[in-house]
Short mmCIF file of C-alpha atoms and ligand atoms in Angstrom, two decimals:
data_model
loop_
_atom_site.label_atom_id
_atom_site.label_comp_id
_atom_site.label_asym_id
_atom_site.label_seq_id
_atom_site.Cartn_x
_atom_site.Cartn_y
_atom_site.Cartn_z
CA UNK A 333 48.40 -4.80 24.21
CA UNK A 334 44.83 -5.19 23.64
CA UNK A 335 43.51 -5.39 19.78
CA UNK A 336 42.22 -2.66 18.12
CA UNK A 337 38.81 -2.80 16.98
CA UNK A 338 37.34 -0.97 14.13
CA UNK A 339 33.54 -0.74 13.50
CA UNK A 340 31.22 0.15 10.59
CA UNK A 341 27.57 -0.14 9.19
CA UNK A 342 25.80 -0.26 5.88
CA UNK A 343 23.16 -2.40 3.74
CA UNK A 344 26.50 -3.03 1.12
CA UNK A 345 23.92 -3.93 -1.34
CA UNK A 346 24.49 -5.38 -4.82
CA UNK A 347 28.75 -5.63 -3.17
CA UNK A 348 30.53 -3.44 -5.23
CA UNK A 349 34.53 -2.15 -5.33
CA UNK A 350 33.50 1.18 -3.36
CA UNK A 351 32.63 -1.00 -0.61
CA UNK A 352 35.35 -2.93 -0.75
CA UNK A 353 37.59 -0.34 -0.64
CA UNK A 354 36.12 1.19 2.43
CA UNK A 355 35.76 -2.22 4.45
CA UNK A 356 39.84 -2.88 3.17
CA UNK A 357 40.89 0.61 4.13
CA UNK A 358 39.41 0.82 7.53
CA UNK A 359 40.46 -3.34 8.56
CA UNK A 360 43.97 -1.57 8.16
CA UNK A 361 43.23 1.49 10.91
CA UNK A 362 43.57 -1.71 13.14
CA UNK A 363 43.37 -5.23 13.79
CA UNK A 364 39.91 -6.57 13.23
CA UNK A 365 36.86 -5.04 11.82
CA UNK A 366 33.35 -5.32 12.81
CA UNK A 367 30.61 -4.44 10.45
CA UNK A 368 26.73 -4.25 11.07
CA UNK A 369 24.74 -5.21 8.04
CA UNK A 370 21.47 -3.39 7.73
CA UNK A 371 19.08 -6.02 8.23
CA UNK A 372 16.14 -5.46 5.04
CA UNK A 373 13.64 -4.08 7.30
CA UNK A 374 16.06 -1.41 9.11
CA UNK A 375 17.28 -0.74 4.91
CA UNK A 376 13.76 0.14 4.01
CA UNK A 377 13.48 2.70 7.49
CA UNK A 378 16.73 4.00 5.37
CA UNK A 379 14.59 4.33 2.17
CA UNK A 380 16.19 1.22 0.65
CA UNK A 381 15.06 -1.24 -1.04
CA UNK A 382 18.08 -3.99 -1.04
CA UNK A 383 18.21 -6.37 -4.49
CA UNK A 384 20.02 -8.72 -2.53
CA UNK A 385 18.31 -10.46 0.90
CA UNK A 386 20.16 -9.43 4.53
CA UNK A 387 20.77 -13.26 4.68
CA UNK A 388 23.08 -13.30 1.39
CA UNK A 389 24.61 -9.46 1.82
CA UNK A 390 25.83 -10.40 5.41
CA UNK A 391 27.11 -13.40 4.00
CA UNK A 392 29.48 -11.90 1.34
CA UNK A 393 30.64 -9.50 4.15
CA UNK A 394 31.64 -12.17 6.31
CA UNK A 395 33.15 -13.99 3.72
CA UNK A 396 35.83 -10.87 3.02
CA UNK A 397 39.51 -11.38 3.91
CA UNK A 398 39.20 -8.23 5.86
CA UNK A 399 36.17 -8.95 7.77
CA UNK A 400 36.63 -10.31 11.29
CA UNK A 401 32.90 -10.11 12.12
CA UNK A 402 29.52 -9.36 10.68
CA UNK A 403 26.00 -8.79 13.07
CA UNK A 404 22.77 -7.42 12.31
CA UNK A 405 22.70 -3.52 11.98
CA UNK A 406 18.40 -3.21 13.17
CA UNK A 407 18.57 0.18 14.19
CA UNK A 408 20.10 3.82 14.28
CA UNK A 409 20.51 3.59 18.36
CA UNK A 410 22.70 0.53 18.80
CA UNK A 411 25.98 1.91 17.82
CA UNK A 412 26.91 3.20 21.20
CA UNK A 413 26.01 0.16 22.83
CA UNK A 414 27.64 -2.16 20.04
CA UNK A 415 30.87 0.09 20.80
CA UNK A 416 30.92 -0.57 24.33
CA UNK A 417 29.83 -3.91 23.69
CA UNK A 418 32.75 -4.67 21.28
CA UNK A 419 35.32 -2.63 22.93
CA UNK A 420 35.68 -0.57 19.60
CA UNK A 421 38.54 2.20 19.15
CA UNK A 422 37.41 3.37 15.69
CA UNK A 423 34.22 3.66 14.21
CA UNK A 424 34.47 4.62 10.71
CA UNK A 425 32.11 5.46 7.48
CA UNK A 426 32.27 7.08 4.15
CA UNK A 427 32.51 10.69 3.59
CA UNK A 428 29.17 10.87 2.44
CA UNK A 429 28.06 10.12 6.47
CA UNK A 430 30.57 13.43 7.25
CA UNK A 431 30.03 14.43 10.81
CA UNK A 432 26.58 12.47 11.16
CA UNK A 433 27.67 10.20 13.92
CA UNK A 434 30.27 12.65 15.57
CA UNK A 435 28.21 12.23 18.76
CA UNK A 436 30.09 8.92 18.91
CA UNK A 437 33.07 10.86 19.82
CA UNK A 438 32.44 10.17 23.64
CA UNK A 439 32.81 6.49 23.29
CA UNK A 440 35.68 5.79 20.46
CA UNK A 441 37.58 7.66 17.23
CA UNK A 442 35.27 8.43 14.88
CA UNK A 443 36.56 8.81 10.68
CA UNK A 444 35.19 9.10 7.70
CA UNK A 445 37.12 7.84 5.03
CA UNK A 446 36.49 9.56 1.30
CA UNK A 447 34.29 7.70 -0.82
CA UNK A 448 34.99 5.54 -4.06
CA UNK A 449 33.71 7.99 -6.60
CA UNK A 450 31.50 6.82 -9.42
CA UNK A 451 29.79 3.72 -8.52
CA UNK A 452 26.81 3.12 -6.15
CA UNK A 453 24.05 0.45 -5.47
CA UNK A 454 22.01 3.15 -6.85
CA UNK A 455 23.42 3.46 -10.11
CA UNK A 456 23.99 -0.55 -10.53
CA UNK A 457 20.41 -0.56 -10.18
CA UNK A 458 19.35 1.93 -12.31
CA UNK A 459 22.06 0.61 -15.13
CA UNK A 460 20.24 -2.95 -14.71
CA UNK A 461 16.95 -1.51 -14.99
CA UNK A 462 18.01 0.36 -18.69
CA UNK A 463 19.48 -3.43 -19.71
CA UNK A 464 16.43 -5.22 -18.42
CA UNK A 465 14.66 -6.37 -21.54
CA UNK A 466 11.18 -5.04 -20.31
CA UNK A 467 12.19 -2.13 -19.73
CA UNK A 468 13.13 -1.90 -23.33
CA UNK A 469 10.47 -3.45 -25.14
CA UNK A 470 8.55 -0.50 -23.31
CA UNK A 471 11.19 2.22 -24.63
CA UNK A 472 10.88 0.48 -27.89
CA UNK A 473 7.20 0.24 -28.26
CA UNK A 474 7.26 4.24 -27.16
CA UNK A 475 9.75 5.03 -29.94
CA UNK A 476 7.45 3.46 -32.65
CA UNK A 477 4.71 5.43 -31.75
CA UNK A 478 6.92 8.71 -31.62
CA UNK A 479 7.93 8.01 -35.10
CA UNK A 480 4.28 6.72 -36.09
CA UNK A 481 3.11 10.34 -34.93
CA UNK A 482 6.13 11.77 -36.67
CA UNK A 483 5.23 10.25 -39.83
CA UNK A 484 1.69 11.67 -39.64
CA UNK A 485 3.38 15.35 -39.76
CA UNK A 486 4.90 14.97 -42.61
N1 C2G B 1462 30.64 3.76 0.20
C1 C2G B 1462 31.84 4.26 -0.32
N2 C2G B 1462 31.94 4.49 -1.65
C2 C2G B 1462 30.88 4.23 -2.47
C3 C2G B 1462 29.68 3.71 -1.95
C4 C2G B 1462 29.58 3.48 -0.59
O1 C2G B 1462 32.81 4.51 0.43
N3 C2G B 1462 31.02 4.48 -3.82
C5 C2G B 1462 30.57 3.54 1.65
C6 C2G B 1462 29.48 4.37 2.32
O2 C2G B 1462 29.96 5.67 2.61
C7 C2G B 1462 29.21 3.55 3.58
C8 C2G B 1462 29.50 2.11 3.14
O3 C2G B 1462 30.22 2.20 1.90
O4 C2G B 1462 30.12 3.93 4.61
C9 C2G B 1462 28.24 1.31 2.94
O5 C2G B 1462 27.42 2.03 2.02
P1 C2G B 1462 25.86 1.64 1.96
O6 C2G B 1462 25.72 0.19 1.77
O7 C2G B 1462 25.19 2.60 1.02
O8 C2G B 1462 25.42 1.93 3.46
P2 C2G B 1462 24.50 3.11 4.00
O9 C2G B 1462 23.14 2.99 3.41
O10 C2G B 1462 25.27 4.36 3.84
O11 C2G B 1462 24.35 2.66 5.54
O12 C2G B 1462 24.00 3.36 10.19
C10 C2G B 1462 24.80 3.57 9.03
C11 C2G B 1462 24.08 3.11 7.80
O13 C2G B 1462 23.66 1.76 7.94
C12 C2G B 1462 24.97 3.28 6.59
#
């Protein structure tokens, strides 16, 4: 009986348990899972801008018990031939990709598993940005001029 391989993508930038839960989830639909890391250049065609360098975010994905094997993810085309190439059964993704790759259907199962709700690269970042000191010596500095102006009503 041959083994059944499951395939995903992403950038999986600044790793975070909604990630993990999708890579664990889908590594049990069969017996190994592939994943394509978006390489930095092929995030910013996405509109990203990874915190974290392709090198070290591939790294951390390969590292995962439930990862059996990480490659570069360089464009949107090579998923067909990366299914043929890998002899993939399932390709799977978050529900936020919902019917976006069901053109895959020709070559293997295609899923998409439900997202972890409340947590994103997205909003890590923008948290981190709020804590980074900069940022608020600038909110401070705009607060003491709102209440110098303030003042200066009275
Ligand atoms: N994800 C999730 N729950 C979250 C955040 C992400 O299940 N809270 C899933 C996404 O649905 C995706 C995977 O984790 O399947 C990786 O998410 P991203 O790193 O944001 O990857 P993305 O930019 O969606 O890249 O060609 C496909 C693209 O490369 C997908």
């Amino acid at each position: 009986m041959s083994e059944k391989v499951v395939l995903t993508y992403g950038t999986f930038d600044l790793f975070h348990i909604g990630h993990l839960n999708l890579l664990r989830r889908l590594r049990q639909l069969g017996d190994r899972l592939l994943v394509g890391v978006s390489t930095d250049e092929f995030s910013k065609l996405k509109g990203k801008q990874p915190i974290i360098s392709f090198t070290d975010r591939a790294e951390i994905i390969r590292a995962l018990r439930c990862v059996d094997g990480v490659f570069p993810e360089e464009c949107w085309e090579q998923k067909a031939g990366d299914i043929r190439k890998h002899c993939v059964s399932v390709f799977g993704m978050g529900s936020d990709w919902e019917g976006r790759f069901d053109e895959l259907k020709a070559y293997c199962e295609v899923i998409y598993l439900p997202r972890t709700e409340g947590i994103s690269s997205t909003e890590i970042r923008k948290t981190l940005k709020i804590l980074d000191r900069a940022h608020t010596r600038e909110l401070k500095q705009a607060l003491d001029l709102v209440s110098s102006i303030v003042e200066r009503l009275d």
